[in-house]
Amino acid sequence: MRLRRLELLRYGHFTDRSVEFPAPTARAGNGDGPGDLHIVFGPNEAGKSTALMAIEDLLFGIPTQSSLNFTHDYKAMRLGAVIEDTVIEDHRASLAFRRRKGLKDTLLGPDDLPHPQGQGALQPFLADADRAFYERMFSLDHRRLERGGREILDARDEIGQMLFSASAGIAGLPQRLATLEQEADDLWGARRASRRRYTQAMDRLETTEKALRERTLTAAQWEESRDAYAASKATCAALETEFEHLDAEVRRLDRIRRVYRHVQAKADLAARLQALGTVIPLPEGAREALQAAERRVFEATTRCDTLSQQLQRVRAERAALVGDAVLRQRAEEVESLHERRIEVRQKKGDLPRRLSELEAAERQLRGLRNELGWASANPEALCADIPTRTQLALVRSLLGERGEWAAAVTTARTSLAEATAGQLRLERQWATRPALRDPAHLAAVVQSVRALGDVEGQQATAKAELKVQRARIARLQASLMPAVASIEALLESPVPSRGEVQGHRDRVQDRDGRERELRREAELAQAALSQARRELERAGGAIDEDTAAQLQQARRQRDALWAQVKRWHRLRSVSPSVPESAAHTAAQPAAVVRSGAQANPHAEAVPGSARDVTDPRADRELGMPAGFDEDPITAFEPALLAADRIADRRFEQAEVLGRLAELARRIEDQDQVLAQVRRQQQQLQQEAAAWQVQWQALWQAAPFEPLSPEAMLEWLELRGQVAQAVQAQDEAAARLETHQSQVHQAREVLLDELAAHGIARSERASDALVVLLERAAAVLQDCEAARREQVQAEGALQEAKDDGDRRRRELERAEAAWAGWQARWRQALDTLKLQPDTEPEAVARQVDTLDAMRDLASGIQTLRHDRIEKIQADIADFERVVADFVKQVAADLADQPAEAAILEIERRLDEAQRVHALQQEREVQMQALEVEIATLHGSGEAARQVIEQLRRTARVDDLEALRAAVERSRQWHDVQAQWAATLQTLEQEGDGLPLAELERDCTQTDLDQNAARLETLDQQRRDSRQRRDAAVEARSRARTAFEALGGDEAAADLAAARQEALAELREVAERYVRVRSAAVLLRWAIDRFRRERQAPLLERAGAIFATLTRGGFTALRVEYDDKDQPHLHGLRGDGGLVPVPGLSTGTADQLYLALRVASIEDYLERAPALPFVADDLFINFDDERSAAGLDVLAQLAQKTQVLFFTHHRHLIDIARARWGPGVHVQHLAD
Amino acid sequence: MASFRFLHAADIHLDSPLRGLHGQEGSAAQRIRGATREAFGRLIDAALEHRVDFLIIAGDLYDGDWRDYRTGLFFAAQMGRLQAAGIAVFLVRGNHDAQSQITRSLALPENVRVFDARAAESLRLDALDVVLHGQSFKQREVRDNLVPGYPPAEAARFNIGVLHTGLGGLGGHENYAPCSLQDLKAKGYDYWALGHVHQYQILSRHPHVVFPGNLQGRHIRETGAKGAVLVSVADGAVTDVTLQPCDVVRWNRVSVSVEGAAGRAEVVERIRVGLERVSRTEADGRLLACRVELRGRTPWHDPLVADADGLLAEARAAALGLGVDAAWIERVVVATQAERGADTLAARDDALGALQQMLDQAAADPELLAQLAEDPGQMLRHLPHPVRVDVDPDSLLQAALDEDPAALIAGVRPFLASRLRAEDD
């Protein structure tokens, strides 16, 4: 396949760009020429990369995430091309198509509609290539070239990898192989390493298995733990009992030891109570109460005396203090005057400065008055003469508008002049325009002819269709069997309908099917019959011929002998005997019969039995000869056995016999089946004969003998196709005639119309209809263009007139506005008392002066009234108020200045306030002393009452007697308290035992012996406690251990963890098998590829390498080292060998290119060609090497199309120098 | 006759671990690890919730080689819960229980009654007019038909047969205590409570012959809801049989079509959507353990095959994105097809085509076979026995273990081709 044209319709920044790749001329393809090499030159930004991408997108579809939608959006993106196949017998198959972006129906026809065959239309050209394959095999850029060269150097002596990588166009093969092996090594290795996943998983497995073993609780372990717990409980219970016993005894002895002293003390207290005799019990603490009361009486008396003296001294000090009460009452007024005094002093300081400011302002106002030339000397009058702010603002506004109105008038006048001139120019042009011709008729003619469509094409199509149908009819006629002389005879001869023939065929097929079935049934029946007969034969041979008659006969003989035995037995005179021969032959009844023919010497000697035995009829029935007279007893037993044996055998053979009977029935059935089948076959043969007659009758009118129904159905089908072809031929002929007529009429009409527009018929008489139509369309376009120009000129002229009128109106408006302004100006000047002719600039200055005067006048007013006069009023008011106040509170200061008087009054007020504070302090002291003296009086009285109360209670007369009574009461209380305490102690220490029991225990106990016993028991108890505690601890441990065994799921968790480790191991193993096997397979395949392809590839690559290196190297050689390892070398012109690792980087690139080109050539030997796209391969090549590179591409271009994209202009020069202008160059930037 | 309800469970395999999962962490790992135990807890919860009159366990309560006695203690504790609620339990021992060391010495509460292994016996619930006939396995391999030894049906009672049987090798299970459906029907019982087959199925409705399946699926071949059967009986006739799901982790195969996917990200997104769909419709609030199977013809076949491990990691991340403990992916099986098949590739006469053609003959090359026997053969010889005996039969690992070079090479070929064709970085 080659690309004839690439259309970048809407793709990247391209719009409707077409790149042609014409087929090579014979000269170009003669081996020395450039062949099918095309250089596509695109400087930077010209879109070289876009065009490269377009080729793959065109052939294999635009990717979903294409980045080339920056100008045309995804829906609009279009590529197009014309591709063609190799030349075969002067016919080059080609395909014009477009490609849009999408998911389906992306292959379009030239009309932008989905191609009927879809992507399948491209398949014959692409030869099963897909994008990846194409990119890998038929595309090479500078980056991949460099990488290939680098890999060659890196691969060193790995020729296999080098060849395979270059042949397949796979970049990074060594890395891929290394990656595979690294992945495998990360998973597993012969040596255990913790970084490997297999090792990690194996470690986990081992760990979990070990833990599982440890954490698995067996039934025996559980029972052992349970038993241990039970034993520890029993031990613990026994020790606890022992301990409790010891503990009770120790506690008893210890109790006696504790209470013994208290029991004795109780007895002592009872004796002391008795000794005290009768006592009047006073309240507890009576002694302390009495002593305290006596002390309080004494202290109260002493203190009262001291305090009375202090009170008298303070009263005297208070009476000596005197102050100015009047002034102290008016203290607030003094404070107010103090603040006003400070304020007035500040204002007096400001007054001279304000007076000088007033004078300066009045001086400045007078200066401005002089500028205006006003006469007023009085500042008040001057202020009244200054115009108002409104008047000045009006003048300022008018000054601002003046320029605007004057400029508007000037502009409007200029615009009007320009519009008038333009209108005159257009009017002159209009007057000189030529007359126009009406194109309406011509347009109608062109439209009607276009409406016919591609009538010439249709005419050609109809002609081709006619030709095709004729050829088809001839072909169909030739293939008719039986043949028919002519088409007319074929179509006119009556033939049976297709349904009739199909019906006949179906019947025949049905009959044939039935016949086959019958034949099969017959064969089956015959086979079954044969089988049954064979089985019968085998089964029949397997049994003895013991018939029922034989059995019956044996039984008769047995019964007869039995009768004789019975008879002989009844007689008892003669021992029954049977000759040995008879017994011997009894097993063979038939033989017995025959041997029994010998004379029996005893037969006649048995009376009464001779008739039975010798009865010839009976003998015959028994099978015995007449005169049989043997010993019946001897003969009976064999006869009995013989009869039983026959019966047994018949019983045993009953199944076989049954089977024989069954086989016989089967044979009979199969015979019947076979006969039935044969009858049906005969019927079918008769039916066949009848249908053959009917078949012949169906075709009686036909001019031939009918063949089989299948053949005749085919014949009918062909006949139908012939009829269709004849009809199509007639239709094509009719269409052809119609189209010819339409073409003629259209031509005539067009020629007439062209003549009407000044084109002579003779000039166009030989043109095709489509040419005439295009010419008429061109004339029509000219007419319409002229018409459009005329309409535009009319519009422009009218627009110019309208513009002139509009500008005139604008001038009038501007002049009116200017006059209005002037009137208002004059009025404003009058208001300011200025002359009407005063220049606007002078007016502006005077307005500014007036504004300044107003501001000054306003300042003077404020200074005078609001500042100076106000200060003076405040000072006067202060002095008046002070004078009044002094007169009321300090008349002695009336002659002092106000400020000095106030200062003195302030000092006097401070003194009055200090005296008043001292008076208050003394009064508080006096009150406190009076209260304290009263309190002491009360306290002494209360103490006396306490003493009196105690005396009455003790029933004594004086204080001394009271003191003795109080002491006896205290002792009584003391004994009572000890008594209660002793009882309480006994209760506490007696472990709840009754007092009597405690006293009894103490009475019966020797305290010394008790101590010794207690010590012994306590030691025993400590020992017991230790043993008990140890047992409790052991029981606790056993219980903990046993309870810990309960249903936790540690082992289950570990089992699950073990399964996880196994699953991971399984996954790692599977992954390892995949990756390692892939690496092994790839290495094996690469080596095998090297062995199989090395020789031809290296030979051709060597030649290309020689071209690329300009003879620096002449060939490639494989040399083997001592270890039989192959190494690739370059052969220099002088015969020297350079190993691949010794090549320079650039030469390695050339070697890679040589191998790639050799591989592609090798591939093209066996596969259809595809365009090879090379993208700026020679960036790092000098001119000489670039020329060599182009030579190599030209060699490849002898076998397939080569598209060489570059942005280096000098490569074009090199190509042209090499092949002249014959080399095809496309410029993307054009 | 009285109306009553009972639960019929079997093949509980208590504390038996789930197989084929690894890599999960956190609560998901805990749920997976304790799945069979938690499922059994749910069974007991269901019995209490539905207030059933009794529970039947038709064999294989434990795994035969499981020795941890705590499992038995856990079981006894759960039985204690039922005893407190007055629910009787009837138990036959199956092939796994028969050799379990746990069953031999474990003391069970009084409500648990175990059928004798020496001969079939009948246990009665007089209050309900129910009689249960059953026989435990004496040893692992019971090859005799036990049904003829079962007592005849008792009149005026609801007769239940409890039996652990392979029923003629149903579902690929070992055919222990073989019998036929006709044998069971002929016995005249009202309900046959069977065990041993891990798939829930009702084999007959007159009388009812039911396998409840196992309580918790333990590997990818045991997919779908698992649990026990709740049976309602009214006036001596079964009125309803319903599966009560008890499983904690539910196994599922998720088939995802990647046809038309715009890239690897969309493939992962489709996996996520597939998981979300299955999680929504099949999980019923449980943790899903999924095997994702990618199918369809796609241009992304090569990258997917070449980096299946990366895809698995991304798919697991997508699964985690569905929520805590929503789903875990056991494996991602890339069963997609390239847009151009291996035949097309082999038909090309370039180096890769030559590679494919060489691989066609590779299995016959003794030199290559020797290399493969060396490595990965050495690794395979190191592989622990438990791994070797539990390998997916269709897997590459099984082909390698079988020393079947043709199958091994056929399995590796797509991967190798994809690695070679995959986009260069």
JSON list of C-alpha atoms in Angstrom, two decimals, chain A residues 171-311:
[
{"chain": "A", "resi": 171, "resn": "ALA", "atom": "CA", "xyz": [12.49, -0.49, 21.97]},
{"chain": "A", "resi": 172, "resn": "GLY", "atom": "CA", "xyz": [14.08, -1.45, 25.24]},
{"chain": "A", "resi": 173, "resn": "LEU", "atom": "CA", "xyz": [14.14, -5.23, 24.76]},
{"chain": "A", "resi": 174, "resn": "PRO", "atom": "CA", "xyz": [17.12, -5.69, 27.11]},
{"chain": "A", "resi": 175, "resn": "GLN", "atom": "CA", "xyz": [15.32, -3.66, 29.74]},
{"chain": "A", "resi": 176, "resn": "ARG", "atom": "CA", "xyz": [12.16, -5.69, 29.29]},
{"chain": "A", "resi": 177, "resn": "LEU", "atom": "CA", "xyz": [14.07, -8.90, 29.66]},
{"chain": "A", "resi": 178, "resn": "ALA", "atom": "CA", "xyz": [15.94, -7.55, 32.65]},
{"chain": "A", "resi": 179, "resn": "THR", "atom": "CA", "xyz": [12.68, -6.37, 34.18]},
{"chain": "A", "resi": 180, "resn": "LEU", "atom": "CA", "xyz": [11.17, -9.84, 33.81]},
{"chain": "A", "resi": 181, "resn": "GLU", "atom": "CA", "xyz": [14.17, -11.43, 35.44]},
{"chain": "A", "resi": 182, "resn": "GLN", "atom": "CA", "xyz": [14.25, -8.86, 38.19]},
{"chain": "A", "resi": 183, "resn": "GLU", "atom": "CA", "xyz": [10.57, -9.40, 38.88]},
{"chain": "A", "resi": 184, "resn": "ALA", "atom": "CA", "xyz": [11.22, -13.13, 39.11]},
{"chain": "A", "resi": 185, "resn": "ASP", "atom": "CA", "xyz": [14.20, -12.58, 41.35]},
{"chain": "A", "resi": 186, "resn": "ASP", "atom": "CA", "xyz": [12.15, -10.37, 43.64]},
{"chain": "A", "resi": 187, "resn": "LEU", "atom": "CA", "xyz": [9.68, -13.21, 44.04]},
{"chain": "A", "resi": 188, "resn": "TRP", "atom": "CA", "xyz": [11.87, -16.28, 44.52]},
{"chain": "A", "resi": 189, "resn": "GLY", "atom": "CA", "xyz": [15.49, -17.31, 44.43]},
{"chain": "A", "resi": 190, "resn": "ALA", "atom": "CA", "xyz": [17.43, -20.45, 45.18]},
{"chain": "A", "resi": 191, "resn": "ARG", "atom": "CA", "xyz": [19.01, -18.65, 48.10]},
{"chain": "A", "resi": 192, "resn": "ARG", "atom": "CA", "xyz": [16.65, -17.49, 50.79]},
{"chain": "A", "resi": 193, "resn": "ALA", "atom": "CA", "xyz": [16.53, -13.70, 51.08]},
{"chain": "A", "resi": 194, "resn": "SER", "atom": "CA", "xyz": [14.26, -11.63, 53.23]},
{"chain": "A", "resi": 195, "resn": "ARG", "atom": "CA", "xyz": [13.56, -9.15, 50.43]},
{"chain": "A", "resi": 196, "resn": "ARG", "atom": "CA", "xyz": [11.82, -11.84, 48.37]},
{"chain": "A", "resi": 197, "resn": "ARG", "atom": "CA", "xyz": [8.10, -12.17, 48.66]},
{"chain": "A", "resi": 198, "resn": "TYR", "atom": "CA", "xyz": [8.30, -15.95, 48.65]},
{"chain": "A", "resi": 199, "resn": "THR", "atom": "CA", "xyz": [10.60, -15.84, 51.65]},
{"chain": "A", "resi": 200, "resn": "GLN", "atom": "CA", "xyz": [8.37, -13.36, 53.42]},
{"chain": "A", "resi": 201, "resn": "ALA", "atom": "CA", "xyz": [5.28, -15.49, 52.81]},
{"chain": "A", "resi": 202, "resn": "MET", "atom": "CA", "xyz": [7.16, -18.63, 53.82]},
{"chain": "A", "resi": 203, "resn": "ASP", "atom": "CA", "xyz": [8.30, -16.95, 57.01]},
{"chain": "A", "resi": 204, "resn": "ARG", "atom": "CA", "xyz": [4.74, -16.00, 57.77]},
{"chain": "A", "resi": 205, "resn": "LEU", "atom": "CA", "xyz": [3.61, -19.55, 57.08]},
{"chain": "A", "resi": 206, "resn": "GLU", "atom": "CA", "xyz": [6.22, -21.03, 59.36]},
{"chain": "A", "resi": 207, "resn": "THR", "atom": "CA", "xyz": [5.51, -18.51, 62.07]},
{"chain": "A", "resi": 208, "resn": "THR", "atom": "CA", "xyz": [1.78, -19.10, 61.97]},
{"chain": "A", "resi": 209, "resn": "GLU", "atom": "CA", "xyz": [2.20, -22.86, 61.87]},
{"chain": "A", "resi": 210, "resn": "LYS", "atom": "CA", "xyz": [4.48, -22.74, 64.87]},
{"chain": "A", "resi": 211, "resn": "ALA", "atom": "CA", "xyz": [2.11, -20.44, 66.74]},
{"chain": "A", "resi": 212, "resn": "LEU", "atom": "CA", "xyz": [-0.81, -22.64, 65.75]},
{"chain": "A", "resi": 213, "resn": "ARG", "atom": "CA", "xyz": [0.90, -25.68, 67.16]},
{"chain": "A", "resi": 214, "resn": "GLU", "atom": "CA", "xyz": [1.61, -23.80, 70.35]},
{"chain": "A", "resi": 215, "resn": "ARG", "atom": "CA", "xyz": [-1.84, -22.28, 70.67]},
{"chain": "A", "resi": 216, "resn": "THR", "atom": "CA", "xyz": [-3.79, -25.39, 69.79]},
{"chain": "A", "resi": 217, "resn": "LEU", "atom": "CA", "xyz": [-5.48, -26.78, 72.85]},
{"chain": "A", "resi": 218, "resn": "THR", "atom": "CA", "xyz": [-5.93, -30.53, 72.73]},
{"chain": "A", "resi": 219, "resn": "ALA", "atom": "CA", "xyz": [-8.64, -32.39, 74.60]},
{"chain": "A", "resi": 220, "resn": "ALA", "atom": "CA", "xyz": [-6.01, -34.00, 76.82]},
{"chain": "A", "resi": 221, "resn": "GLN", "atom": "CA", "xyz": [-4.54, -30.62, 77.71]},
{"chain": "A", "resi": 222, "resn": "TRP", "atom": "CA", "xyz": [-7.97, -29.32, 78.59]},
{"chain": "A", "resi": 223, "resn": "GLU", "atom": "CA", "xyz": [-8.78, -32.33, 80.79]},
{"chain": "A", "resi": 224, "resn": "GLU", "atom": "CA", "xyz": [-5.42, -32.05, 82.48]},
{"chain": "A", "resi": 225, "resn": "SER", "atom": "CA", "xyz": [-6.06, -28.43, 83.25]},
{"chain": "A", "resi": 226, "resn": "ARG", "atom": "CA", "xyz": [-9.55, -29.16, 84.55]},
{"chain": "A", "resi": 227, "resn": "ASP", "atom": "CA", "xyz": [-8.28, -31.92, 86.86]},
{"chain": "A", "resi": 228, "resn": "ALA", "atom": "CA", "xyz": [-5.51, -29.69, 88.17]},
{"chain": "A", "resi": 229, "resn": "TYR", "atom": "CA", "xyz": [-8.03, -27.02, 89.03]},
{"chain": "A", "resi": 230, "resn": "ALA", "atom": "CA", "xyz": [-10.29, -29.49, 90.88]},
{"chain": "A", "resi": 231, "resn": "ALA", "atom": "CA", "xyz": [-7.34, -30.86, 92.93]},
{"chain": "A", "resi": 232, "resn": "SER", "atom": "CA", "xyz": [-6.23, -27.39, 93.89]},
{"chain": "A", "resi": 233, "resn": "LYS", "atom": "CA", "xyz": [-9.74, -26.55, 95.07]},
{"chain": "A", "resi": 234, "resn": "ALA", "atom": "CA", "xyz": [-9.83, -29.62, 97.36]},
{"chain": "A", "resi": 235, "resn": "THR", "atom": "CA", "xyz": [-6.43, -28.86, 98.87]},
{"chain": "A", "resi": 236, "resn": "CYS", "atom": "CA", "xyz": [-7.41, -25.33, 99.44]},
{"chain": "A", "resi": 237, "resn": "ALA", "atom": "CA", "xyz": [-10.64, -26.29, 101.27]},
{"chain": "A", "resi": 238, "resn": "ALA", "atom": "CA", "xyz": [-8.79, -28.63, 103.71]},
{"chain": "A", "resi": 239, "resn": "LEU", "atom": "CA", "xyz": [-6.20, -26.04, 104.58]},
{"chain": "A", "resi": 240, "resn": "GLU", "atom": "CA", "xyz": [-8.82, -23.39, 105.12]},
{"chain": "A", "resi": 241, "resn": "THR", "atom": "CA", "xyz": [-10.61, -25.62, 107.66]},
{"chain": "A", "resi": 242, "resn": "GLU", "atom": "CA", "xyz": [-7.41, -26.23, 109.58]},
{"chain": "A", "resi": 243, "resn": "PHE", "atom": "CA", "xyz": [-6.54, -22.57, 109.63]},
{"chain": "A", "resi": 244, "resn": "GLU", "atom": "CA", "xyz": [-9.96, -21.58, 110.88]},
{"chain": "A", "resi": 245, "resn": "HIS", "atom": "CA", "xyz": [-9.67, -23.99, 113.82]},
{"chain": "A", "resi": 246, "resn": "LEU", "atom": "CA", "xyz": [-6.28, -22.66, 114.88]},
{"chain": "A", "resi": 247, "resn": "ASP", "atom": "CA", "xyz": [-7.39, -19.13, 114.38]},
{"chain": "A", "resi": 248, "resn": "ALA", "atom": "CA", "xyz": [-10.39, -19.58, 116.69]},
{"chain": "A", "resi": 249, "resn": "GLU", "atom": "CA", "xyz": [-8.21, -20.89, 119.55]},
{"chain": "A", "resi": 250, "resn": "VAL", "atom": "CA", "xyz": [-5.64, -18.18, 119.12]},
{"chain": "A", "resi": 251, "resn": "ARG", "atom": "CA", "xyz": [-8.34, -15.56, 119.17]},
{"chain": "A", "resi": 252, "resn": "ARG", "atom": "CA", "xyz": [-9.79, -17.04, 122.43]},
{"chain": "A", "resi": 253, "resn": "LEU", "atom": "CA", "xyz": [-6.47, -16.98, 124.23]},
{"chain": "A", "resi": 254, "resn": "ASP", "atom": "CA", "xyz": [-5.69, -13.56, 122.90]},
{"chain": "A", "resi": 255, "resn": "ARG", "atom": "CA", "xyz": [-9.07, -12.31, 124.12]},
{"chain": "A", "resi": 256, "resn": "ILE", "atom": "CA", "xyz": [-8.33, -13.54, 127.65]},
{"chain": "A", "resi": 257, "resn": "ARG", "atom": "CA", "xyz": [-4.98, -11.81, 127.46]},
{"chain": "A", "resi": 258, "resn": "ARG", "atom": "CA", "xyz": [-6.62, -8.59, 126.39]},
{"chain": "A", "resi": 259, "resn": "VAL", "atom": "CA", "xyz": [-9.54, -8.42, 128.88]},
{"chain": "A", "resi": 260, "resn": "TYR", "atom": "CA", "xyz": [-7.80, -9.82, 131.97]},
{"chain": "A", "resi": 261, "resn": "ARG", "atom": "CA", "xyz": [-6.53, -6.38, 133.17]},
{"chain": "A", "resi": 262, "resn": "HIS", "atom": "CA", "xyz": [-9.90, -4.70, 132.59]},
{"chain": "A", "resi": 263, "resn": "VAL", "atom": "CA", "xyz": [-11.77, -7.34, 134.58]},
{"chain": "A", "resi": 264, "resn": "GLN", "atom": "CA", "xyz": [-9.43, -6.59, 137.50]},
{"chain": "A", "resi": 265, "resn": "ALA", "atom": "CA", "xyz": [-9.85, -2.79, 137.08]},
{"chain": "A", "resi": 266, "resn": "LYS", "atom": "CA", "xyz": [-13.62, -3.13, 137.24]},
{"chain": "A", "resi": 267, "resn": "ALA", "atom": "CA", "xyz": [-13.34, -4.71, 140.68]},
{"chain": "A", "resi": 268, "resn": "ASP", "atom": "CA", "xyz": [-11.05, -1.85, 141.90]},
{"chain": "A", "resi": 269, "resn": "LEU", "atom": "CA", "xyz": [-13.50, 0.87, 140.78]},
{"chain": "A", "resi": 270, "resn": "ALA", "atom": "CA", "xyz": [-16.35, -0.78, 142.63]},
{"chain": "A", "resi": 271, "resn": "ALA", "atom": "CA", "xyz": [-14.28, -0.52, 145.84]},
{"chain": "A", "resi": 272, "resn": "ARG", "atom": "CA", "xyz": [-13.49, 3.21, 145.28]},
{"chain": "A", "resi": 273, "resn": "LEU", "atom": "CA", "xyz": [-17.14, 4.09, 144.85]},
{"chain": "A", "resi": 274, "resn": "GLN", "atom": "CA", "xyz": [-17.97, 2.48, 148.08]},
{"chain": "A", "resi": 275, "resn": "ALA", "atom": "CA", "xyz": [-15.23, 4.47, 149.82]},
{"chain": "A", "resi": 276, "resn": "LEU", "atom": "CA", "xyz": [-16.60, 7.88, 148.63]},
{"chain": "A", "resi": 277, "resn": "GLY", "atom": "CA", "xyz": [-19.82, 7.39, 150.51]},
{"chain": "A", "resi": 278, "resn": "THR", "atom": "CA", "xyz": [-22.80, 9.80, 149.97]},
{"chain": "A", "resi": 279, "resn": "VAL", "atom": "CA", "xyz": [-22.06, 12.57, 147.48]},
{"chain": "A", "resi": 280, "resn": "ILE", "atom": "CA", "xyz": [-24.27, 15.38, 146.07]},
{"chain": "A", "resi": 281, "resn": "PRO", "atom": "CA", "xyz": [-23.32, 15.15, 142.43]},
{"chain": "A", "resi": 282, "resn": "LEU", "atom": "CA", "xyz": [-22.78, 18.55, 140.91]},
{"chain": "A", "resi": 283, "resn": "PRO", "atom": "CA", "xyz": [-22.68, 19.01, 137.13]},
{"chain": "A", "resi": 284, "resn": "GLU", "atom": "CA", "xyz": [-19.46, 17.85, 135.54]},
{"chain": "A", "resi": 285, "resn": "GLY", "atom": "CA", "xyz": [-17.05, 20.80, 135.24]},
{"chain": "A", "resi": 286, "resn": "ALA", "atom": "CA", "xyz": [-18.46, 22.50, 138.37]},
{"chain": "A", "resi": 287, "resn": "ARG", "atom": "CA", "xyz": [-14.97, 23.08, 139.70]},
{"chain": "A", "resi": 288, "resn": "GLU", "atom": "CA", "xyz": [-13.81, 24.81, 136.51]},
{"chain": "A", "resi": 289, "resn": "ALA", "atom": "CA", "xyz": [-17.02, 26.86, 136.41]},
{"chain": "A", "resi": 290, "resn": "LEU", "atom": "CA", "xyz": [-16.53, 28.07, 139.96]},
{"chain": "A", "resi": 291, "resn": "GLN", "atom": "CA", "xyz": [-12.90, 29.04, 139.37]},
{"chain": "A", "resi": 292, "resn": "ALA", "atom": "CA", "xyz": [-13.79, 30.89, 136.16]},
{"chain": "A", "resi": 293, "resn": "ALA", "atom": "CA", "xyz": [-16.61, 32.85, 137.84]},
{"chain": "A", "resi": 294, "resn": "GLU", "atom": "CA", "xyz": [-14.31, 33.99, 140.64]},
{"chain": "A", "resi": 295, "resn": "ARG", "atom": "CA", "xyz": [-11.70, 35.13, 138.09]},
{"chain": "A", "resi": 296, "resn": "ARG", "atom": "CA", "xyz": [-14.22, 37.06, 136.00]},
{"chain": "A", "resi": 297, "resn": "VAL", "atom": "CA", "xyz": [-15.56, 39.03, 138.99]},
{"chain": "A", "resi": 298, "resn": "PHE", "atom": "CA", "xyz": [-12.04, 40.20, 139.84]},
{"chain": "A", "resi": 299, "resn": "GLU", "atom": "CA", "xyz": [-11.09, 41.17, 136.27]},
{"chain": "A", "resi": 300, "resn": "ALA", "atom": "CA", "xyz": [-14.31, 43.21, 135.69]},
{"chain": "A", "resi": 301, "resn": "THR", "atom": "CA", "xyz": [-13.83, 45.38, 138.71]},
{"chain": "A", "resi": 302, "resn": "THR", "atom": "CA", "xyz": [-10.20, 46.27, 137.87]},
{"chain": "A", "resi": 303, "resn": "ARG", "atom": "CA", "xyz": [-10.81, 47.08, 134.22]},
{"chain": "A", "resi": 304, "resn": "CYS", "atom": "CA", "xyz": [-13.80, 49.35, 134.89]},
{"chain": "A", "resi": 305, "resn": "ASP", "atom": "CA", "xyz": [-11.67, 51.70, 136.92]},
{"chain": "A", "resi": 306, "resn": "THR", "atom": "CA", "xyz": [-9.03, 52.10, 134.21]},
{"chain": "A", "resi": 307, "resn": "LEU", "atom": "CA", "xyz": [-11.52, 52.82, 131.45]},
{"chain": "A", "resi": 308, "resn": "SER", "atom": "CA", "xyz": [-13.37, 55.54, 133.40]},
{"chain": "A", "resi": 309, "resn": "GLN", "atom": "CA", "xyz": [-10.14, 57.53, 133.69]},
{"chain": "A", "resi": 310, "resn": "GLN", "atom": "CA", "xyz": [-9.52, 57.32, 129.90]},
{"chain": "A", "resi": 311, "resn": "LEU", "atom": "CA", "xyz": [-13.05, 58.59, 129.16]}
]
